[in-house]
C-alpha positions as CSV (number, residue, x, y, z in Angstrom):
1,M,-18.6,-2.6,-2.7
2,N,-21.1,-4.6,-5.9
3,D,-20.9,-8.1,-6.7
4,I,-17.9,-8.2,-8.6
5,G,-16.6,-11.8,-7.8
6,T,-15.0,-13.9,-5.5
7,P,-11.6,-12.1,-3.8
8,L,-8.6,-13.8,-5.4
9,A,-7.3,-13.0,-2.2
10,E,-6.8,-10.7,0.5
11,A,-5.7,-8.7,3.8
12,D,-5.7,-5.5,5.9
13,Y,-3.7,-2.6,5.3
14,I,-2.4,0.7,6.4
15,G,-1.3,3.5,3.7
16,A,-0.8,6.9,2.3
17,T,-0.3,8.8,-1.6
18,A,3.5,10.1,-2.6
19,H,1.8,13.6,-1.8
20,E,0.4,12.6,1.3
21,L,3.8,11.8,2.5
22,R,5.1,14.2,1.0
23,E,3.1,16.4,3.4
24,K,4.2,15.5,6.6
25,R,6.3,17.3,9.2
26,A,9.1,16.4,10.7
27,A,7.6,16.0,13.9
28,A,5.6,13.1,12.4
29,K,7.7,11.4,10.7
30,I,9.4,11.2,14.2
31,A,6.1,9.1,16.0
32,A,6.4,7.4,13.1
33,G,9.9,6.0,14.6
34,V,7.1,4.1,17.0
35,N,4.0,4.1,15.5
36,Q,3.6,4.0,11.4
37,R,-0.3,5.3,11.8
38,T,0.7,8.7,11.8
39,L,2.1,8.3,8.1
40,F,0.0,5.9,7.3
41,Q,-3.3,7.5,7.6
42,R,-5.8,5.2,5.1
43,R,-7.0,2.0,5.9
44,G,-8.8,-0.7,4.6
45,R,-8.6,-4.3,3.1
46,I,-7.1,-4.6,0.1
47,V,-9.2,-7.3,-2.0
48,L,-8.2,-8.5,-5.5
49,H,-10.6,-9.9,-7.4
50,P,-10.5,-11.8,-11.2
51,D,-10.6,-8.4,-12.5
52,L,-9.9,-5.4,-10.3
53,L,-7.9,-4.7,-7.4
54,V,-9.9,-2.7,-4.2
55,L,-8.9,-0.5,-1.5
56,T,-11.5,-0.6,0.4
57,S,-12.1,3.1,2.5
58,W,-9.4,5.1,0.4
59,S,-10.6,8.1,0.9
60,D,-14.0,9.4,3.2
61,N,-15.2,5.5,2.7
62,S,-15.1,5.1,-1.3
63,D,-12.8,2.4,-2.3
64,L,-10.6,3.0,-5.1
65,T,-11.0,0.6,-7.6
66,L,-8.3,-0.6,-9.7
67,T,-8.3,-2.3,-13.2
68,R,-5.0,-4.4,-14.4
69,A,-4.5,-1.3,-17.7
70,D,-4.7,1.2,-14.3
71,I,-1.4,-0.2,-12.2
72,A,1.6,0.6,-14.3
73,G,3.6,-1.5,-11.8
74,A,4.1,-2.5,-8.2
75,E,7.9,-3.3,-6.3
76,T,8.6,-3.2,-2.8
77,R,11.9,-0.7,-2.4
78,F,12.8,2.4,0.3
79,T,12.6,5.6,-1.1
80,H,13.5,9.4,-0.1
81,L,9.8,9.2,1.4
82,Y,9.9,5.7,2.7
83,G,13.4,4.7,3.9
84,R,14.8,2.6,6.0
85,F,14.7,5.3,9.0
86,L,11.5,5.0,9.5
87,G,10.4,1.4,7.6
88,G,13.0,-0.5,9.8
89,L,16.0,-2.0,9.4
90,L,14.9,-4.8,7.6
91,N,13.8,-5.6,4.4
92,A,10.9,-6.8,5.9
93,G,9.3,-3.0,6.5
94,Q,10.0,-2.0,2.6
95,P,6.2,-1.2,1.7
96,L,4.7,-1.9,-1.4
97,I,4.3,0.4,-4.3
98,L,1.2,0.9,-6.7
99,N,2.0,3.0,-9.7
100,T,-1.0,4.3,-10.9
101,S,-3.1,6.4,-13.8
102,E,-5.9,7.3,-11.0
103,A,-4.9,11.1,-11.1
104,S,-6.4,10.9,-7.3
105,A,-4.3,8.3,-5.7
106,D,-1.1,8.8,-8.7
107,E,2.2,6.3,-6.6
108,V,0.5,4.9,-4.2
109,Y,1.8,3.3,-0.7
110,L,0.9,-0.1,0.9
111,L,1.9,-2.1,4.1
112,I,0.4,-4.6,3.8
113,N,-0.9,-7.2,6.7
114,H,1.6,-4.3,8.9
115,R,3.0,-5.9,12.1
116,G,4.3,-2.7,13.8
117,F,6.2,-4.5,16.2
118,L,8.6,-5.9,14.0
119,E,8.4,-3.8,11.7
120,T,7.4,-6.3,9.3
121,T,4.3,-6.8,6.1
122,D,3.5,-9.1,3.4
123,D,4.2,-6.7,1.1
124,R,7.0,-8.7,-1.1
125,A,4.2,-11.2,-1.4
126,W,1.4,-8.7,-2.7
127,Q,4.2,-7.6,-4.9
128,K,4.8,-10.6,-6.5
129,R,0.6,-11.5,-6.2
130,I,0.1,-8.4,-8.1
131,E,2.9,-8.8,-10.9
132,R,1.5,-11.7,-11.2
133,W,-2.2,-11.0,-12.1
134,R,-1.4,-7.3,-14.4
135,R,0.5,-10.1,-16.2
136,G,-2.9,-12.3,-17.4
């Protein structure tokens, strides 16, 4: 990463695009009941800077760098691509979904600081953080 200032926040993530989740076969979804990494094969650090949101190692060890204008919205919810059956019965397992204008990512599903045994994440806190950041 280039010198873009001290991060406001950072954490580990596992992630996938909506397209990637859509392409997963039934066997991968069944295996995800044991290990979410089966579905979310991208992993790295989410780093929030004053002017950029960076997902390190997004593809072929290159980062996905997004500006405020690149992100149309951030929300936590279950969808038909990643539902309660996969994410756990508690709302704590809802993925963070970033709607982006980035053609290579489009809709990004993230599990931030995912704790597999409990199926919990820090996604709700990050959703609030990103929404505050987007408003400037």
